[in-house]
Amino acid sequence: MTQIELILNLEAPGINDTDAQILSEALDARNQAGEFIRQDKYLEAMERTVAALKIMRDFSDYQNPEFRLLFVALLFDLAEIHYALKNYKQSEKEVELLFKVLDNLVKIDEERFGQYHILAMELSTRILRSRKKALDLLVKQQITTGSLYEKVNAGIAAATDKLVDSLCTTAQLLAATGDIRGALKFYAEAIKYSKKRAGRVTRKEVKMTVEMAEVMIRLRTMQPRAKRLLNAILPHAVALETVQLEQDIISLIEVIDANEEPETKWRLFLHKVIAGAKSKLKSKKPE
């Protein structure tokens, strides 16, 4: 994925020195996220994008076009990051927010902002196609998993590794379709069978646990549990000298820490931005 191009006017009417500083700091955080995106480090990119949104909450006027354009760009980034992580349901939610804010911007200046509306339509189509594909694959995968269960229960030891892989694939597809709790059950089952097969914690179990925590953090109520799970598995990753997994664990913990503020603050922030867009649209309607 690549970030959409963005040209902001920090000296536009209605932007004071403090507001200009806020936009500048948010842009810096977005640029840092862009570096992580280019390295395919999507968890780190998400943490930086969330940080940019937090910075923007102190802006004085949520109806300012420059503020809204940067807000749109950050929503695009989040939607693309979640899409890359195969979190299609969350990506859809962010696209819905995109359209609500963009409708107002296009009314103000179609020449400047119309291109973003087209990009949002393209992203929405991609997400829907991917989610449908995941649902189709899920049906086939569940049949495969069922047949492997039968082989394992029949005492075919060699089938256990295939069953673990199949359970993980099923979990990933469930998560992609938005069934988070269903995905967690399959991850737990995969880890159980894998540990039983190996008799110890291997790199495979650590990787599956990290994937499981990655899915858990999509539900805010499960984020504390995910953090405990990550802290518990980190020493195993260190002992196994799996540097990439160590980095993934630390990045996930940072994402959780960045989201620890009460959800009501985020809801209030989003409500103000969206409500401002709607009121602006009404004021633009011809008499």
Short mmCIF file of C-alpha atoms in Angstrom, two decimals:
data_model
loop_
_atom_site.label_atom_id
_atom_site.label_comp_id
_atom_site.label_asym_id
_atom_site.label_seq_id
_atom_site.Cartn_x
_atom_site.Cartn_y
_atom_site.Cartn_z
CA MET A 1 0.00 0.00 0.00
CA THR A 2 1.00 3.63 -0.50
CA GLN A 3 -0.27 6.73 1.24
CA ILE A 4 -2.41 9.15 -0.73
CA GLU A 5 -0.68 12.38 -1.70
CA LEU A 6 -1.53 15.32 0.49
CA ILE A 7 -0.94 19.06 0.07
CA LEU A 8 -1.96 21.17 3.06
CA ASN A 9 -2.00 24.94 3.31
CA LEU A 10 -0.84 25.69 6.85
CA GLU A 11 -1.32 29.42 6.21
CA ALA A 12 -4.95 29.11 5.08
CA PRO A 13 -7.58 31.46 6.58
CA GLY A 14 -8.75 30.38 10.04
CA ILE A 15 -5.48 28.66 10.99
CA ASN A 16 -3.55 30.36 13.79
CA ASP A 17 0.02 29.56 14.83
CA THR A 18 -1.08 26.92 17.34
CA ASP A 19 -3.28 25.17 14.78
CA ALA A 20 -0.47 25.26 12.22
CA GLN A 21 1.85 23.61 14.75
CA ILE A 22 -0.75 20.90 15.45
CA LEU A 23 -1.13 20.11 11.75
CA SER A 24 2.63 20.09 11.29
CA GLU A 25 3.15 17.63 14.17
CA ALA A 26 0.35 15.39 12.88
CA LEU A 27 1.93 15.45 9.41
CA ASP A 28 5.29 14.42 10.92
CA ALA A 29 3.61 11.46 12.64
CA ARG A 30 1.93 10.52 9.34
CA ASN A 31 5.28 10.67 7.53
CA GLN A 32 6.77 8.35 10.17
CA ALA A 33 3.85 5.99 9.59
CA GLY A 34 4.63 6.14 5.86
CA GLU A 35 8.18 4.93 6.51
CA PHE A 36 6.83 1.93 8.42
CA ILE A 37 4.33 1.22 5.63
CA ARG A 38 7.14 1.12 3.07
CA GLN A 39 8.82 -1.51 5.27
CA ASP A 40 5.55 -3.46 5.60
CA LYS A 41 5.56 -2.77 9.36
CA TYR A 42 1.84 -2.17 9.62
CA LEU A 43 1.52 -2.39 13.41
CA GLU A 44 4.11 0.36 13.87
CA ALA A 45 2.38 2.36 11.12
CA MET A 46 -0.94 2.02 12.92
CA GLU A 47 0.55 3.27 16.20
CA ARG A 48 1.94 6.38 14.46
CA THR A 49 -1.36 7.02 12.66
CA VAL A 50 -3.29 6.82 15.92
CA ALA A 51 -0.74 9.21 17.45
CA ALA A 52 -1.39 11.69 14.61
CA LEU A 53 -5.15 11.56 15.24
CA LYS A 54 -4.58 12.21 18.95
CA ILE A 55 -2.51 15.28 18.11
CA MET A 56 -5.34 16.61 15.92
CA ARG A 57 -7.88 16.55 18.75
CA ASP A 58 -6.41 19.84 20.03
CA PHE A 59 -7.19 21.69 16.77
CA SER A 60 -9.45 24.69 17.35
CA ASP A 61 -11.93 24.25 14.48
CA TYR A 62 -12.98 20.76 13.33
CA GLN A 63 -14.80 22.30 10.34
CA ASN A 64 -11.64 23.81 8.86
CA PRO A 65 -11.00 22.30 5.37
CA GLU A 66 -7.26 21.77 6.00
CA PHE A 67 -8.01 19.94 9.26
CA ARG A 68 -10.61 17.80 7.48
CA LEU A 69 -8.28 16.98 4.59
CA LEU A 70 -5.60 15.70 6.96
CA PHE A 71 -8.27 13.81 8.92
CA VAL A 72 -9.39 12.18 5.65
CA ALA A 73 -5.80 11.21 4.80
CA LEU A 74 -5.35 9.58 8.20
CA LEU A 75 -8.62 7.67 7.81
CA PHE A 76 -7.37 6.47 4.42
CA ASP A 77 -4.15 5.32 6.07
CA LEU A 78 -5.99 3.46 8.83
CA ALA A 79 -8.35 1.81 6.35
CA GLU A 80 -5.43 0.70 4.16
CA ILE A 81 -3.44 -0.56 7.17
CA HIS A 82 -6.38 -2.61 8.42
CA TYR A 83 -6.91 -3.87 4.88
CA ALA A 84 -3.27 -4.97 4.72
CA LEU A 85 -3.75 -6.73 8.06
CA LYS A 86 -6.87 -8.41 6.59
CA ASN A 87 -9.09 -6.68 9.14
CA TYR A 88 -11.74 -5.97 6.52
CA LYS A 89 -14.58 -5.17 8.90
CA GLN A 90 -12.65 -2.38 10.63
CA SER A 91 -11.44 -1.14 7.26
CA GLU A 92 -15.08 -0.87 6.13
CA LYS A 93 -15.96 1.22 9.20
CA GLU A 94 -13.16 3.67 8.42
CA VAL A 95 -14.31 3.98 4.80
CA GLU A 96 -17.83 4.78 6.05
CA LEU A 97 -16.37 7.62 8.13
CA LEU A 98 -14.37 8.73 5.10
CA PHE A 99 -17.47 9.23 3.00
CA LYS A 100 -19.21 11.20 5.76
CA VAL A 101 -16.35 13.70 5.93
CA LEU A 102 -15.64 13.72 2.19
CA ASP A 103 -19.22 14.53 1.22
CA ASN A 104 -18.78 17.91 2.88
CA LEU A 105 -15.34 18.58 1.38
CA VAL A 106 -16.49 17.75 -2.16
CA LYS A 107 -19.37 20.21 -1.78
CA ILE A 108 -16.89 22.91 -0.77
CA ASP A 109 -14.36 22.29 -3.56
CA GLU A 110 -15.00 19.41 -5.95
CA GLU A 111 -11.87 20.09 -8.01
CA ARG A 112 -9.58 19.78 -5.00
CA PHE A 113 -11.34 17.05 -3.02
CA GLY A 114 -13.19 15.04 -5.69
CA GLN A 115 -10.17 12.79 -6.32
CA TYR A 116 -10.29 11.53 -2.72
CA HIS A 117 -13.92 10.50 -3.14
CA ILE A 118 -12.94 8.38 -6.16
CA LEU A 119 -10.10 6.76 -4.19
CA ALA A 120 -12.51 5.99 -1.33
CA MET A 121 -14.87 4.29 -3.78
CA GLU A 122 -12.01 2.16 -5.13
CA LEU A 123 -10.93 1.18 -1.60
CA SER A 124 -14.50 0.31 -0.64
CA THR A 125 -14.80 -1.99 -3.68
CA ARG A 126 -11.51 -3.72 -2.82
CA ILE A 127 -12.59 -4.34 0.76
CA LEU A 128 -15.97 -5.79 -0.21
CA ARG A 129 -14.39 -8.12 -2.78
CA SER A 130 -11.76 -9.31 -0.30
CA ARG A 131 -14.31 -9.92 2.42
CA LYS A 132 -16.52 -11.94 0.05
CA LYS A 133 -13.50 -13.97 -1.05
CA ALA A 134 -12.65 -14.65 2.60
CA LEU A 135 -16.20 -15.89 3.23
CA ASP A 136 -16.03 -18.22 0.21
CA LEU A 137 -12.66 -19.60 1.29
CA LEU A 138 -13.90 -20.07 4.85
CA VAL A 139 -16.53 -22.58 3.78
CA LYS A 140 -13.93 -24.72 1.99
CA GLN A 141 -11.42 -24.37 4.82
CA GLN A 142 -13.88 -25.55 7.46
CA ILE A 143 -14.47 -28.74 5.44
CA THR A 144 -10.71 -29.36 5.27
CA THR A 145 -10.34 -28.77 9.01
CA GLY A 146 -13.15 -31.22 9.77
CA SER A 147 -11.51 -34.01 7.76
CA LEU A 148 -8.15 -33.41 9.50
CA TYR A 149 -9.85 -33.65 12.93
CA GLU A 150 -11.05 -37.11 11.91
CA LYS A 151 -7.53 -38.21 10.98
CA VAL A 152 -6.02 -36.92 14.24
CA ASN A 153 -8.73 -38.58 16.30
CA ALA A 154 -8.03 -41.81 14.39
CA GLY A 155 -4.45 -41.70 15.68
CA ILE A 156 -2.64 -40.43 12.58
CA ALA A 157 0.07 -38.35 14.29
CA ALA A 158 1.40 -36.84 11.07
CA ALA A 159 -1.97 -35.16 10.51
CA THR A 160 -1.54 -32.98 13.62
CA ASP A 161 0.78 -30.46 11.94
CA LYS A 162 -1.63 -30.11 9.02
CA LEU A 163 -4.52 -29.69 11.45
CA VAL A 164 -2.68 -26.90 13.29
CA ASP A 165 -2.03 -25.06 10.01
CA SER A 166 -5.64 -25.58 8.95
CA LEU A 167 -6.96 -24.25 12.28
CA CYS A 168 -4.77 -21.15 11.91
CA THR A 169 -5.99 -20.53 8.36
CA THR A 170 -9.60 -20.88 9.54
CA ALA A 171 -8.90 -18.41 12.37
CA GLN A 172 -7.41 -15.90 9.92
CA LEU A 173 -10.41 -16.16 7.60
CA LEU A 174 -12.86 -15.77 10.48
CA ALA A 175 -11.00 -12.66 11.64
CA ALA A 176 -11.08 -11.27 8.09
CA THR A 177 -14.86 -11.69 7.96
CA GLY A 178 -15.28 -9.97 11.34
CA ASP A 179 -15.96 -13.02 13.54
CA ILE A 180 -13.33 -12.15 16.16
CA ARG A 181 -14.50 -14.48 18.92
CA GLY A 182 -14.76 -17.37 16.48
CA ALA A 183 -11.23 -16.68 15.29
CA LEU A 184 -9.88 -16.69 18.85
CA LYS A 185 -11.40 -20.12 19.52
CA PHE A 186 -9.62 -21.58 16.48
CA TYR A 187 -6.32 -19.95 17.43
CA ALA A 188 -6.60 -21.37 20.95
CA GLU A 189 -7.32 -24.82 19.51
CA ALA A 190 -4.33 -24.57 17.13
CA ILE A 191 -1.97 -23.56 19.94
CA LYS A 192 -3.24 -26.41 22.12
CA TYR A 193 -2.62 -29.06 19.46
CA SER A 194 0.75 -27.56 18.50
CA LYS A 195 2.02 -27.57 22.10
CA LYS A 196 0.81 -31.13 22.58
CA ARG A 197 2.63 -32.20 19.42
CA ALA A 198 5.94 -30.41 20.23
CA GLY A 199 5.91 -30.89 24.00
CA ARG A 200 7.36 -27.39 24.47
CA VAL A 201 6.92 -23.79 23.31
CA THR A 202 8.39 -23.42 19.83
CA ARG A 203 8.63 -20.50 17.41
CA LYS A 204 5.38 -21.69 15.84
CA GLU A 205 3.44 -21.34 19.11
CA VAL A 206 4.91 -17.88 19.70
CA LYS A 207 3.91 -16.78 16.18
CA MET A 208 0.36 -18.11 16.60
CA THR A 209 0.05 -16.40 19.98
CA VAL A 210 1.15 -13.08 18.46
CA GLU A 211 -1.42 -13.49 15.67
CA MET A 212 -4.07 -14.29 18.27
CA ALA A 213 -3.23 -11.15 20.27
CA GLU A 214 -3.33 -9.13 17.05
CA VAL A 215 -6.93 -10.27 16.55
CA MET A 216 -7.83 -9.72 20.22
CA ILE A 217 -6.90 -6.05 20.16
CA ARG A 218 -9.64 -5.42 17.60
CA LEU A 219 -12.06 -5.67 20.53
CA ARG A 220 -11.32 -2.89 23.00
CA THR A 221 -12.62 -4.97 25.92
CA MET A 222 -10.02 -7.66 25.14
CA GLN A 223 -7.01 -5.35 24.86
CA PRO A 224 -5.90 -5.75 28.51
CA ARG A 225 -6.06 -9.53 28.10
CA ALA A 226 -4.07 -9.30 24.86
CA LYS A 227 -1.40 -7.23 26.62
CA ARG A 228 -1.06 -9.83 29.40
CA LEU A 229 -0.76 -12.56 26.78
CA LEU A 230 1.96 -10.65 24.91
CA ASN A 231 3.93 -9.96 28.09
CA ALA A 232 3.72 -13.66 28.94
CA ILE A 233 4.96 -14.82 25.53
CA LEU A 234 7.75 -12.19 25.19
CA PRO A 235 10.30 -14.14 27.32
CA HIS A 236 9.76 -17.20 25.09
CA ALA A 237 10.41 -15.09 21.97
CA VAL A 238 13.61 -13.75 23.58
CA ALA A 239 14.76 -17.25 24.56
CA LEU A 240 14.14 -18.51 21.03
CA GLU A 241 16.09 -15.52 19.61
CA THR A 242 13.26 -14.65 17.23
CA VAL A 243 14.07 -10.97 16.70
CA GLN A 244 11.17 -10.25 14.31
CA LEU A 245 8.63 -11.80 16.68
CA GLU A 246 10.10 -9.81 19.57
CA GLN A 247 9.62 -6.62 17.55
CA ASP A 248 6.06 -7.63 16.64
CA ILE A 249 5.22 -8.26 20.31
CA ILE A 250 6.65 -4.91 21.42
CA SER A 251 4.84 -3.11 18.57
CA LEU A 252 1.51 -4.70 19.55
CA ILE A 253 2.00 -3.66 23.18
CA GLU A 254 2.70 -0.09 22.00
CA VAL A 255 -0.50 -0.11 19.90
CA ILE A 256 -2.48 -1.25 22.97
CA ASP A 257 -0.84 1.43 25.14
CA ALA A 258 -1.70 4.06 22.53
CA ASN A 259 -5.37 3.01 22.71
CA GLU A 260 -5.67 2.96 26.49
CA GLU A 261 -7.62 6.22 26.70
CA PRO A 262 -11.37 5.83 27.39
CA GLU A 263 -13.34 5.03 24.25
CA THR A 264 -15.73 7.91 25.01
CA LYS A 265 -12.97 10.39 24.15
CA TRP A 266 -12.58 8.90 20.69
CA ARG A 267 -16.33 8.71 20.15
CA LEU A 268 -16.71 12.36 21.17
CA PHE A 269 -13.88 13.42 18.83
CA LEU A 270 -15.36 11.52 15.87
CA HIS A 271 -18.87 12.73 16.67
CA LYS A 272 -17.72 16.36 16.61
CA VAL A 273 -15.95 15.94 13.27
CA ILE A 274 -18.88 14.10 11.63
CA ALA A 275 -21.53 16.38 13.16
CA GLY A 276 -19.62 19.39 11.87
CA ALA A 277 -19.60 17.90 8.38
CA LYS A 278 -23.37 17.33 8.45
CA SER A 279 -24.16 20.82 9.69
CA LYS A 280 -21.90 22.31 7.06
CA LEU A 281 -23.68 20.31 4.35
CA LYS A 282 -27.08 21.58 5.52
CA SER A 283 -25.86 25.18 5.44
CA LYS A 284 -24.67 24.69 1.84
CA LYS A 285 -28.04 23.44 0.55
CA PRO A 286 -29.79 25.89 -1.81
CA GLU A 287 -32.86 27.64 -0.45
#
